[in-house]
Short mmCIF file of C-alpha atoms in Angstrom, two decimals:
data_model
loop_
_atom_site.label_atom_id
_atom_site.label_comp_id
_atom_site.label_asym_id
_atom_site.label_seq_id
_atom_site.Cartn_x
_atom_site.Cartn_y
_atom_site.Cartn_z
CA MET A 37 -69.24 -197.83 -38.09
CA ILE A 38 -69.94 -200.30 -40.79
CA ALA A 39 -67.46 -200.40 -43.72
CA ILE A 40 -68.88 -201.17 -47.25
CA PHE A 41 -66.19 -202.65 -49.45
CA ASP A 42 -66.91 -201.66 -53.03
CA PHE A 43 -66.29 -204.27 -55.65
CA GLY A 44 -67.60 -201.93 -58.43
CA SER A 45 -71.26 -202.73 -57.80
CA GLN A 46 -73.96 -200.30 -58.97
CA TYR A 47 -75.77 -200.89 -55.60
CA SER A 48 -72.84 -199.94 -53.27
CA LYS A 49 -74.23 -196.52 -52.48
CA ILE A 50 -77.79 -197.96 -52.01
CA ILE A 51 -76.26 -200.22 -49.28
CA ALA A 52 -74.86 -197.08 -47.74
CA ARG A 53 -78.12 -195.36 -47.61
CA LYS A 54 -79.89 -198.33 -46.15
CA ILE A 55 -77.30 -198.48 -43.35
CA ARG A 56 -77.66 -194.59 -42.76
CA GLU A 57 -81.34 -194.90 -42.63
CA SER A 58 -81.01 -197.40 -39.91
CA HIS A 59 -78.87 -194.72 -37.88
CA VAL A 60 -75.61 -196.35 -38.09
CA TYR A 61 -72.73 -194.61 -39.76
CA CYS A 62 -71.05 -196.21 -42.72
CA GLU A 63 -68.55 -195.52 -45.40
CA VAL A 64 -67.90 -196.99 -48.80
CA LEU A 65 -64.28 -197.99 -48.90
CA PRO A 66 -61.90 -199.57 -51.50
CA HIS A 67 -62.06 -203.33 -51.71
CA ASN A 68 -58.51 -203.65 -50.73
CA THR A 69 -58.78 -201.54 -47.50
CA SER A 70 -56.27 -202.98 -44.95
CA LEU A 71 -57.15 -204.40 -41.47
CA ASP A 72 -55.05 -201.68 -39.75
CA VAL A 73 -57.39 -198.90 -41.48
CA LEU A 74 -60.51 -200.77 -40.18
CA LYS A 75 -59.13 -201.06 -36.69
CA GLU A 76 -58.17 -197.29 -36.80
CA LYS A 77 -61.81 -196.35 -37.91
CA LYS A 78 -63.11 -198.71 -35.14
CA VAL A 79 -65.20 -200.78 -37.67
CA LYS A 80 -67.75 -202.99 -36.18
CA GLY A 81 -68.84 -204.80 -39.46
CA ILE A 82 -68.05 -205.32 -43.02
CA ILE A 83 -70.25 -205.57 -45.96
CA PHE A 84 -68.76 -206.97 -49.22
CA SER A 85 -70.74 -205.41 -52.17
CA GLY A 86 -71.60 -207.22 -55.45
CA GLY A 87 -69.79 -206.43 -58.54
CA PRO A 88 -69.77 -206.79 -62.37
CA SER A 89 -66.77 -209.24 -62.24
CA SER A 90 -66.62 -212.95 -62.15
CA VAL A 91 -64.37 -214.60 -59.51
CA PHE A 92 -62.95 -216.38 -62.37
CA HIS A 93 -61.55 -213.32 -64.11
CA GLU A 94 -57.70 -213.06 -63.82
CA ASN A 95 -57.84 -209.66 -62.29
CA SER A 96 -61.09 -209.78 -60.35
CA PRO A 97 -60.98 -207.67 -57.12
CA LYS A 98 -60.33 -209.56 -53.90
CA ALA A 99 -60.48 -208.62 -50.24
CA ASN A 100 -57.35 -209.14 -47.88
CA LEU A 101 -57.39 -212.66 -46.41
CA ASP A 102 -56.69 -211.44 -42.79
CA LEU A 103 -60.08 -209.89 -42.64
CA TYR A 104 -61.64 -213.49 -42.17
CA GLU A 105 -59.54 -214.01 -39.10
CA SER A 106 -60.15 -210.51 -37.71
CA ASN A 107 -63.20 -211.28 -35.54
CA ILE A 108 -65.00 -208.46 -37.38
CA PRO A 109 -68.38 -209.78 -38.80
CA ILE A 110 -68.57 -209.85 -42.65
CA LEU A 111 -71.70 -210.00 -44.77
CA GLY A 112 -70.85 -210.82 -48.52
CA ILE A 113 -73.43 -209.97 -51.10
CA CYS A 114 -73.74 -211.60 -54.41
CA TYR A 115 -70.10 -211.39 -55.75
CA GLY A 116 -69.07 -210.78 -52.14
CA MET A 117 -70.40 -214.10 -51.14
CA GLN A 118 -68.74 -215.93 -54.15
CA MET A 119 -65.42 -214.36 -53.38
CA MET A 120 -65.66 -215.33 -49.74
CA ALA A 121 -66.42 -218.83 -50.55
CA MET A 122 -63.56 -219.08 -52.99
CA GLN A 123 -60.97 -217.40 -50.71
CA LEU A 124 -61.86 -219.78 -47.91
CA ASP A 125 -61.48 -222.93 -49.99
CA GLY A 126 -65.31 -223.42 -50.89
CA GLU A 127 -66.09 -223.99 -54.63
CA VAL A 128 -67.82 -221.70 -57.11
CA ILE A 129 -68.77 -222.51 -60.57
CA PRO A 130 -70.26 -220.57 -63.48
CA GLY A 131 -73.90 -221.20 -63.28
CA ASP A 132 -75.75 -223.15 -65.91
CA LYS A 133 -78.71 -220.78 -65.49
CA HIS A 134 -78.33 -217.03 -64.87
CA GLU A 135 -80.59 -215.89 -62.29
CA TYR A 136 -81.89 -212.36 -62.90
CA GLY A 137 -84.89 -210.84 -61.26
CA LYS A 138 -87.61 -212.09 -58.66
CA ALA A 139 -86.97 -215.45 -56.94
CA ILE A 140 -88.37 -217.10 -53.83
CA PHE A 141 -85.85 -217.62 -51.09
CA ASN A 142 -86.38 -220.46 -48.75
CA ILE A 143 -84.96 -220.16 -45.21
CA ASP A 144 -83.27 -223.16 -43.78
CA GLN A 145 -81.81 -221.47 -40.53
CA PRO A 146 -84.36 -218.82 -39.27
CA MET A 147 -81.85 -217.22 -36.70
CA ASN A 148 -79.23 -214.38 -36.80
CA LEU A 149 -79.45 -212.99 -40.32
CA PHE A 150 -82.89 -214.16 -40.74
CA HIS A 151 -84.30 -213.94 -37.31
CA GLY A 152 -87.90 -213.25 -37.17
CA PHE A 153 -88.78 -214.31 -40.75
CA LEU A 154 -91.10 -216.76 -42.28
CA LYS A 155 -89.86 -219.91 -44.11
CA GLU A 156 -89.71 -218.10 -47.51
CA ILE A 157 -89.48 -214.48 -48.82
CA PRO A 158 -89.41 -212.91 -52.15
CA ILE A 159 -85.79 -211.61 -53.13
CA TRP A 160 -83.89 -210.13 -56.14
CA MET A 161 -81.29 -212.04 -57.76
CA SER A 162 -78.72 -210.89 -60.33
CA HIS A 163 -75.95 -213.35 -60.78
CA GLY A 164 -74.33 -215.94 -62.94
CA ASP A 165 -71.65 -217.81 -60.75
CA MET A 166 -72.79 -219.62 -57.83
CA VAL A 167 -71.40 -221.37 -54.76
CA ILE A 168 -71.84 -225.27 -54.80
CA LYS A 169 -69.57 -226.17 -51.89
CA MET A 170 -69.22 -224.17 -48.84
CA PRO A 171 -66.09 -223.42 -46.97
CA LYS A 172 -65.39 -225.51 -43.78
CA GLY A 173 -67.43 -224.45 -40.81
CA PHE A 174 -70.22 -222.87 -42.86
CA GLN A 175 -73.93 -223.87 -42.83
CA ARG A 176 -76.55 -223.45 -45.53
CA LEU A 177 -78.89 -220.73 -44.43
CA GLY A 178 -81.24 -220.90 -47.25
CA HIS A 179 -81.80 -221.70 -51.06
CA THR A 180 -83.79 -220.94 -54.19
CA SER A 181 -85.06 -223.30 -56.88
CA ASN A 182 -82.05 -222.39 -59.06
CA CYS A 183 -79.56 -221.82 -56.37
CA ALA A 184 -78.92 -224.61 -53.86
CA ILE A 185 -76.75 -222.33 -51.56
CA ALA A 186 -78.33 -218.91 -51.70
CA SER A 187 -77.08 -218.08 -48.24
CA MET A 188 -74.38 -219.34 -45.98
CA GLY A 189 -73.09 -218.56 -42.66
CA ASN A 190 -70.10 -219.28 -40.08
CA TYR A 191 -71.76 -218.49 -36.80
CA GLU A 192 -68.48 -218.97 -34.83
CA LYS A 193 -66.43 -216.41 -37.05
CA LYS A 194 -69.57 -214.37 -37.82
CA LEU A 195 -68.95 -214.65 -41.59
CA TYR A 196 -72.23 -214.69 -43.71
CA GLY A 197 -73.06 -214.51 -47.48
CA VAL A 198 -76.31 -213.99 -49.47
CA GLN A 199 -76.47 -214.56 -53.25
CA PHE A 200 -79.23 -212.14 -53.60
CA HIS A 201 -79.36 -208.38 -53.13
CA PRO A 202 -81.06 -207.40 -49.79
CA GLU A 203 -80.31 -203.53 -50.51
CA VAL A 204 -82.77 -203.07 -53.34
CA THR A 205 -86.54 -202.45 -53.03
CA HIS A 206 -87.32 -205.64 -54.88
CA THR A 207 -86.24 -207.58 -51.79
CA PRO A 208 -89.10 -206.39 -49.44
CA LYS A 209 -87.54 -207.73 -46.32
CA GLY A 210 -84.03 -206.64 -47.24
CA LEU A 211 -83.71 -203.85 -44.90
CA GLU A 212 -84.54 -206.19 -41.99
CA ILE A 213 -81.81 -208.43 -43.10
CA LEU A 214 -79.37 -205.74 -43.21
CA GLN A 215 -80.53 -204.65 -39.76
CA ASN A 216 -80.26 -208.06 -38.36
CA PHE A 217 -76.57 -208.00 -39.48
CA ILE A 218 -75.66 -204.50 -38.20
CA TYR A 219 -77.73 -204.69 -35.02
CA THR A 220 -77.61 -208.43 -33.90
CA ILE A 221 -74.55 -209.69 -35.37
CA CYS A 222 -72.32 -206.49 -35.36
CA ASP A 223 -73.84 -205.14 -32.07
CA CYS A 224 -74.12 -201.59 -33.56
CA LYS A 225 -76.61 -199.06 -31.83
CA PRO A 226 -78.84 -196.76 -33.90
CA ASN A 227 -77.26 -193.71 -32.48
CA TRP A 228 -76.03 -192.01 -35.61
CA THR A 229 -78.40 -188.92 -35.84
CA PRO A 230 -78.27 -185.30 -37.04
CA LYS A 231 -77.40 -184.19 -33.60
CA SER A 232 -74.50 -186.79 -33.19
CA TYR A 233 -73.12 -185.70 -36.57
CA ILE A 234 -73.12 -182.04 -35.53
CA LYS A 235 -71.43 -183.07 -32.18
CA GLU A 236 -68.76 -184.85 -34.18
CA ILE A 237 -68.14 -182.53 -37.01
CA LEU A 238 -67.78 -179.22 -35.06
CA PRO A 239 -64.55 -180.08 -33.12
CA ALA A 240 -63.20 -181.56 -36.44
CA ILE A 241 -63.84 -178.23 -38.09
CA LYS A 242 -62.22 -176.39 -35.45
CA GLN A 243 -59.18 -178.46 -35.25
CA GLU A 244 -58.71 -178.12 -38.95
CA ILE A 245 -59.44 -174.45 -39.28
CA LYS A 246 -57.72 -173.44 -35.88
CA SER A 247 -57.39 -169.51 -36.02
CA GLU A 248 -57.44 -169.12 -39.81
CA LYS A 249 -60.22 -167.50 -41.81
CA VAL A 250 -62.74 -169.20 -44.17
CA LEU A 251 -64.52 -168.13 -47.20
CA CYS A 252 -67.83 -170.00 -47.69
CA ALA A 253 -68.94 -170.38 -51.36
CA LEU A 254 -72.60 -169.53 -50.76
CA SER A 255 -75.33 -170.32 -53.51
CA GLY A 256 -78.50 -169.66 -51.20
CA GLY A 257 -79.31 -173.37 -51.44
CA VAL A 258 -79.66 -175.92 -48.52
CA ASP A 259 -76.15 -177.42 -48.88
CA SER A 260 -74.14 -174.31 -48.75
CA THR A 261 -76.36 -172.62 -46.14
CA VAL A 262 -76.04 -175.66 -43.81
CA VAL A 263 -72.18 -175.49 -44.36
CA ALA A 264 -72.38 -171.74 -43.33
CA PHE A 265 -74.41 -172.41 -40.36
CA LEU A 266 -71.94 -175.17 -39.31
CA LEU A 267 -69.14 -172.98 -39.72
CA LYS A 268 -70.66 -170.03 -37.99
CA LYS A 269 -71.27 -172.28 -34.96
CA ALA A 270 -67.71 -173.70 -35.17
CA ILE A 271 -65.48 -170.70 -36.00
CA GLY A 272 -67.82 -167.66 -35.37
CA ASN A 273 -66.34 -164.33 -37.09
CA GLN A 274 -63.58 -166.29 -38.83
CA LEU A 275 -66.22 -167.00 -41.42
CA THR A 276 -67.15 -164.80 -44.45
CA CYS A 277 -69.57 -165.96 -46.95
CA VAL A 278 -69.41 -164.94 -50.63
CA PHE A 279 -72.12 -165.09 -52.94
CA ILE A 280 -71.12 -164.79 -56.68
CA ASP A 281 -73.92 -163.88 -59.03
CA GLN A 282 -72.76 -165.58 -62.29
CA GLY A 283 -75.72 -164.45 -64.15
CA PHE A 284 -77.37 -167.88 -64.37
CA MET A 285 -79.52 -167.74 -61.26
CA ARG A 286 -83.28 -167.84 -61.14
CA LYS A 287 -85.45 -164.86 -61.41
CA ASP A 288 -84.72 -162.41 -58.48
CA GLU A 289 -82.75 -165.07 -56.80
CA ALA A 290 -79.84 -162.67 -56.00
CA LYS A 291 -82.06 -160.21 -54.14
CA ARG A 292 -83.72 -162.90 -52.17
CA ILE A 293 -80.34 -164.43 -50.92
CA GLU A 294 -79.06 -160.98 -49.99
CA LYS A 295 -82.05 -160.34 -47.83
CA VAL A 296 -82.28 -163.50 -46.18
CA PHE A 297 -78.85 -163.73 -45.15
CA LYS A 298 -78.81 -160.30 -43.52
CA GLU A 299 -81.30 -161.75 -41.10
CA PHE A 300 -78.91 -164.52 -40.17
CA LYS A 301 -76.15 -162.28 -39.04
CA ILE A 302 -73.64 -164.11 -41.10
CA LYS A 303 -71.25 -161.88 -42.98
CA LEU A 304 -72.02 -162.05 -46.60
CA ILE A 305 -70.37 -160.29 -49.53
CA TYR A 306 -72.27 -160.08 -52.89
CA VAL A 307 -70.23 -160.28 -56.06
CA ASP A 308 -71.80 -159.49 -59.39
CA ALA A 309 -69.59 -161.41 -61.93
CA SER A 310 -72.49 -162.16 -64.43
CA GLU A 311 -70.75 -160.39 -67.42
CA ARG A 312 -67.53 -162.24 -66.53
CA PHE A 313 -69.10 -165.78 -66.75
CA PHE A 314 -71.09 -165.08 -69.75
CA ASN A 315 -67.85 -164.10 -71.70
CA LYS A 316 -66.15 -167.24 -70.13
CA ILE A 317 -68.73 -169.63 -71.84
CA LYS A 318 -69.49 -167.62 -74.96
CA GLY A 319 -70.08 -169.88 -77.79
CA VAL A 320 -69.47 -173.01 -75.76
CA THR A 321 -72.10 -175.65 -76.30
CA ASP A 322 -70.57 -178.87 -74.90
CA PRO A 323 -72.15 -179.45 -71.41
CA GLU A 324 -68.95 -180.84 -69.78
CA GLU A 325 -67.02 -177.97 -71.06
CA LYS A 326 -69.58 -175.63 -69.60
CA ARG A 327 -69.40 -177.24 -66.29
CA LYS A 328 -65.71 -177.16 -66.12
CA LEU A 329 -65.38 -173.58 -67.20
CA ILE A 330 -67.85 -172.39 -64.80
CA GLY A 331 -66.37 -174.53 -61.94
CA GLU A 332 -62.80 -173.00 -62.60
CA GLU A 333 -64.25 -169.46 -62.87
CA PHE A 334 -65.87 -169.68 -59.59
CA ILE A 335 -62.46 -170.61 -57.99
CA ARG A 336 -60.78 -167.84 -59.94
CA VAL A 337 -63.15 -165.20 -58.58
CA PHE A 338 -62.76 -166.39 -55.01
CA GLU A 339 -59.10 -166.31 -55.26
CA GLU A 340 -59.23 -162.72 -56.60
CA LYS A 341 -61.84 -161.49 -54.00
CA SER A 342 -59.93 -163.16 -51.16
CA LYS A 343 -56.93 -160.94 -52.02
CA GLU A 344 -59.08 -157.86 -51.96
CA PHE A 345 -60.49 -158.67 -48.44
CA GLN A 346 -58.52 -157.66 -45.33
CA GLY A 347 -56.45 -160.53 -44.09
CA THR A 348 -55.97 -163.89 -45.66
CA TYR A 349 -58.31 -166.75 -46.36
CA PRO A 350 -56.49 -169.99 -46.65
CA PHE A 351 -59.74 -172.08 -46.62
CA LEU A 352 -62.57 -172.35 -49.17
CA ALA A 353 -65.83 -174.09 -47.73
CA GLN A 354 -68.16 -175.79 -50.19
CA GLY A 355 -71.38 -177.60 -49.98
CA THR A 356 -70.15 -180.86 -51.65
CA LEU A 357 -72.31 -183.82 -51.00
CA TYR A 358 -71.74 -187.58 -51.43
CA PRO A 359 -73.70 -187.88 -54.67
CA ASP A 360 -71.60 -185.00 -56.19
CA ILE A 361 -68.39 -187.10 -55.55
CA ILE A 362 -69.93 -190.40 -56.73
CA GLU A 363 -71.36 -188.81 -60.16
CA SER A 364 -68.08 -186.90 -60.71
CA GLY A 365 -66.15 -190.19 -60.76
CA VAL A 366 -63.83 -189.12 -57.95
CA GLY A 367 -65.30 -191.18 -55.21
CA ASP A 368 -63.85 -193.54 -52.38
CA VAL A 369 -62.77 -196.15 -54.99
CA PRO A 370 -61.29 -194.19 -58.14
CA GLU A 371 -60.64 -197.47 -59.81
CA THR A 372 -64.17 -198.50 -60.04
CA SER A 373 -65.77 -194.99 -60.10
CA VAL A 374 -67.55 -194.14 -63.20
CA LYS A 375 -67.97 -190.31 -64.21
CA ILE A 376 -71.53 -189.60 -65.03
CA LYS A 377 -71.08 -185.80 -65.24
CA THR A 378 -68.75 -183.20 -63.69
CA HIS A 379 -70.16 -181.36 -60.72
CA HIS A 380 -68.69 -177.78 -60.76
CA ASN A 381 -67.66 -178.05 -57.26
CA VAL A 382 -65.87 -181.47 -57.56
CA GLY A 383 -64.45 -182.33 -61.05
CA GLY A 384 -64.55 -178.67 -62.16
CA ILE A 385 -61.96 -177.66 -59.53
CA PRO A 386 -58.65 -176.83 -61.21
CA GLU A 387 -55.49 -178.46 -60.03
CA ASN A 388 -53.60 -175.32 -59.22
CA ILE A 389 -55.69 -173.63 -56.54
CA ASP A 390 -54.86 -171.12 -53.70
CA PHE A 391 -57.30 -172.58 -51.33
CA LYS A 392 -57.53 -175.62 -49.13
CA ILE A 393 -60.93 -177.05 -49.70
CA ILE A 394 -63.12 -177.76 -46.60
CA GLU A 395 -66.36 -179.86 -47.38
CA PRO A 396 -68.18 -180.71 -44.07
CA LEU A 397 -71.03 -182.41 -45.82
CA LYS A 398 -68.92 -184.56 -48.51
CA ARG A 399 -70.17 -187.80 -46.84
CA LEU A 400 -73.83 -186.91 -46.55
CA PHE A 401 -76.84 -187.54 -48.79
CA LYS A 402 -79.18 -184.78 -49.44
CA ASP A 403 -81.75 -185.90 -46.93
CA GLU A 404 -79.27 -186.11 -44.28
CA VAL A 405 -78.13 -182.52 -44.87
CA ARG A 406 -81.77 -181.31 -44.66
CA LYS A 407 -82.13 -183.05 -41.21
CA VAL A 408 -78.75 -181.47 -40.18
CA GLY A 409 -80.03 -178.18 -41.30
CA LEU A 410 -83.17 -178.37 -39.21
CA GLU A 411 -81.13 -179.45 -36.26
CA LEU A 412 -79.05 -176.31 -36.67
CA GLY A 413 -82.06 -173.92 -36.94
CA VAL A 414 -81.84 -173.32 -40.64
CA PRO A 415 -85.42 -171.95 -41.74
CA GLU A 416 -87.53 -174.67 -43.51
CA GLU A 417 -87.90 -172.28 -46.50
CA ILE A 418 -84.33 -172.98 -47.28
CA VAL A 419 -84.00 -176.59 -45.81
CA TYR A 420 -86.58 -177.66 -48.35
CA ARG A 421 -85.62 -175.72 -51.21
CA GLN A 422 -85.37 -177.76 -54.34
CA PRO A 423 -81.76 -178.48 -55.48
CA PHE A 424 -80.36 -176.05 -57.94
CA PRO A 425 -77.09 -176.78 -59.70
CA GLY A 426 -74.11 -174.83 -59.26
CA PRO A 427 -73.67 -173.98 -62.95
CA GLY A 428 -77.25 -172.65 -62.71
CA LEU A 429 -79.45 -172.05 -65.53
CA ALA A 430 -76.46 -172.28 -67.85
CA ILE A 431 -76.95 -176.11 -67.94
CA ARG A 432 -80.56 -175.63 -68.49
CA VAL A 433 -80.12 -173.42 -71.54
CA ILE A 434 -79.25 -176.23 -73.94
CA GLY A 435 -76.51 -175.15 -76.40
CA GLU A 436 -74.99 -171.54 -76.39
CA VAL A 437 -75.76 -169.60 -73.26
CA THR A 438 -76.59 -165.85 -73.78
CA PRO A 439 -77.99 -163.14 -71.62
CA GLU A 440 -81.22 -163.06 -73.86
CA ARG A 441 -81.63 -166.85 -73.71
CA VAL A 442 -81.12 -167.02 -69.94
CA LYS A 443 -83.90 -164.22 -69.60
CA ILE A 444 -86.27 -166.18 -71.52
CA LEU A 445 -85.61 -169.29 -69.28
CA GLN A 446 -85.78 -167.23 -66.13
CA GLU A 447 -89.23 -166.00 -67.03
CA ALA A 448 -90.50 -169.46 -67.85
CA ASP A 449 -88.85 -171.17 -64.91
CA ALA A 450 -90.50 -168.67 -62.60
CA ILE A 451 -94.01 -169.58 -63.96
CA VAL A 452 -93.08 -173.33 -63.31
CA MET A 453 -92.32 -172.51 -59.60
CA GLU A 454 -95.29 -170.32 -59.06
CA GLU A 455 -97.76 -173.08 -60.28
CA ILE A 456 -96.06 -175.90 -58.55
CA LYS A 457 -96.36 -173.90 -55.09
CA LYS A 458 -99.82 -172.76 -55.84
CA VAL A 459 -101.18 -176.30 -55.84
CA GLY A 460 -99.05 -177.58 -53.05
CA TYR A 461 -96.76 -179.81 -55.09
CA TYR A 462 -93.37 -177.94 -54.26
CA ARG A 463 -92.51 -180.20 -51.23
CA LYS A 464 -93.81 -183.36 -53.02
CA LEU A 465 -91.22 -182.95 -55.74
CA TRP A 466 -87.35 -183.53 -55.66
CA GLN A 467 -86.96 -180.92 -58.44
CA ALA A 468 -89.13 -179.02 -60.90
CA PHE A 469 -87.82 -176.72 -63.58
CA ALA A 470 -87.84 -175.50 -67.13
CA ILE A 471 -85.16 -176.14 -69.86
CA LEU A 472 -84.67 -174.00 -72.91
CA LEU A 473 -84.27 -176.28 -75.89
CA PRO A 474 -81.87 -175.25 -78.83
CA ILE A 475 -84.65 -175.60 -81.30
CA LYS A 476 -87.51 -173.42 -82.66
CA SER A 477 -91.03 -174.67 -83.75
CA VAL A 478 -93.89 -173.17 -85.82
CA GLY A 479 -96.98 -171.82 -83.99
CA VAL A 480 -99.89 -169.79 -84.43
CA GLN A 481 -100.25 -166.68 -82.03
CA GLY A 482 -102.71 -163.76 -82.60
CA ASP A 483 -103.61 -165.36 -85.95
CA LYS A 484 -99.95 -165.05 -87.19
CA ARG A 485 -97.45 -167.60 -87.82
CA THR A 486 -94.53 -167.77 -85.32
CA TYR A 487 -91.28 -169.42 -85.27
CA SER A 488 -90.24 -169.48 -81.56
CA ASN A 489 -88.53 -171.28 -78.71
CA VAL A 490 -89.47 -174.54 -77.16
CA VAL A 491 -89.11 -175.38 -73.44
CA ALA A 492 -89.30 -178.55 -71.84
CA ILE A 493 -90.67 -179.03 -68.21
CA ARG A 494 -88.89 -181.51 -65.95
CA ALA A 495 -90.34 -182.61 -62.71
CA VAL A 496 -89.04 -185.62 -60.67
CA THR A 497 -89.59 -187.51 -57.31
CA SER A 498 -86.53 -188.91 -55.53
CA GLU A 499 -84.88 -189.57 -52.15
CA ASP A 500 -81.36 -188.78 -52.84
CA ALA A 501 -80.96 -188.00 -56.48
CA MET A 502 -79.00 -191.20 -57.17
CA THR A 503 -82.27 -192.39 -58.78
CA ALA A 504 -85.38 -190.40 -59.72
CA ASN A 505 -88.82 -191.08 -61.30
CA TRP A 506 -90.74 -188.69 -63.46
CA ALA A 507 -93.48 -187.06 -61.61
CA HIS A 508 -97.09 -187.69 -62.61
CA LEU A 509 -98.32 -184.19 -62.42
CA PRO A 510 -102.03 -183.44 -62.72
CA TYR A 511 -102.96 -182.66 -66.20
CA GLU A 512 -104.65 -179.41 -65.09
CA LEU A 513 -101.28 -178.37 -63.53
CA LEU A 514 -99.29 -179.01 -66.59
CA GLU A 515 -102.17 -177.18 -68.67
CA SER A 516 -101.86 -174.06 -66.47
CA ILE A 517 -98.07 -174.13 -66.71
CA SER A 518 -98.12 -174.45 -70.60
CA SER A 519 -100.77 -171.81 -71.02
CA ARG A 520 -99.15 -169.28 -68.76
CA ILE A 521 -95.74 -169.77 -70.30
CA ILE A 522 -96.94 -169.34 -73.91
CA ASN A 523 -99.13 -166.30 -73.08
CA GLU A 524 -96.61 -164.71 -70.84
CA VAL A 525 -93.18 -165.32 -72.39
CA PRO A 526 -93.59 -164.04 -76.02
CA GLN A 527 -90.52 -165.71 -77.20
CA ILE A 528 -91.85 -169.31 -76.44
CA ASN A 529 -94.68 -170.89 -78.47
CA ARG A 530 -94.31 -174.66 -77.42
CA VAL A 531 -93.98 -176.58 -73.99
CA THR A 532 -93.33 -180.27 -73.67
CA TYR A 533 -93.07 -182.52 -70.66
CA ASP A 534 -90.12 -184.79 -69.84
CA ILE A 535 -91.12 -188.29 -68.81
CA SER A 536 -87.67 -190.00 -68.44
CA SER A 537 -86.62 -191.45 -65.24
CA LYS A 538 -83.11 -191.69 -63.87
CA PRO A 539 -81.49 -194.02 -65.03
CA PRO A 540 -81.38 -194.00 -67.99
CA ALA A 541 -81.64 -190.24 -68.11
CA THR A 542 -80.15 -187.89 -65.54
CA ILE A 543 -82.04 -185.20 -63.61
CA GLU A 544 -80.56 -182.35 -65.37
CA TRP A 545 -80.45 -182.32 -69.07
CA GLU A 546 -76.70 -181.35 -69.19
#
């Protein structure tokens, strides 16, 4: 595997995705991870991420010095290169010119890291400090007009640095640079596949569970369904899936889930807890409070139900993914993790809990989960189901959540789904849905003045939900969605379209 040392970079998880896409397993680790841990994990290469700090800051993060004598190849990116240079007695200075954006990188040594490249390539810079003197044993591998040492390398010790960011799409040849590092320099093989993941995770699940029983929190989406399939394959009848209808599902979703999972021959228990959940968040308008209350209530329902079932269930399985952990601010590097929003199955879990949580997918991105699902035989209808948040429509009803408001949104959202599927756009989009806004507007319907609800339509394209672009849907499609909602849902008289990308906006509104 490749270890990515996180120095607080906004791009660390993008580096991870690029490595995973190259079929090499990687993990994002704290910047001060010890050499003993790396040896235990059988790490074949290390990548130092960039970061917001300057090497001149008093408390700037540093890697352990013994890494440089470990014979494990290292690639330092931006701050990672500057730190490497300073730690090995090179010289770094604050740059007279900050270099942000596109630049042309001139290759001085077209080998190893830059094997197979032309003499110059476009790259993406984002730095202030710069290396002006390389450590002993290093050579200059490339430069730009503003940065005399834009890349350096010590071939003997397999230590490399690049001042630019090869992981971003603005560096067109960046993936090839990373692959030169992981394949040629680290001698990794592209053998991390869905099949190899399943082969590795199944015995790990068996070892952790042993002869105990497991409850699986099932939502009907791809994540929890893949977890259920994995557990069924690993532990068979020790698994019981529980679907809790919290009242915030899409129209007829609960009936569909019950029908589908009967065909899977996986034990499923349906729990209607809608009244309980509505009461739990009655009057609550703050989105973080909604998420936490719903997350805690899920756990409490599971705890209560587990006591009703015959036998004991010490384990609770969840479909937690890597982006859930990252955005909830409880990632691999807590000191540098920033909370974007609490995911109900991560930050919403209370401290006092009767279960041991098992999360077989917590190191995977969504696209990786889909591939694992297909390998396990999960039907495409579920594998390619658009993501649906655990708190459900409660975070798409902006403001107070009531049964009446959820019903309005269910009807509008069903129309969005029908129209999207009708024109073949469902699989083209990462997500498409309706949001009920906490405002009303004046309208004219049937020659009468109305003062009714407003819905927003959100549709985005994405690869992993870490970033997303608003979808440029055809005007005719937007028109048909708007016309149907206003004509078929009497409580709505206005439809808007959200054209915000992530960042700065998140995909969900709450």
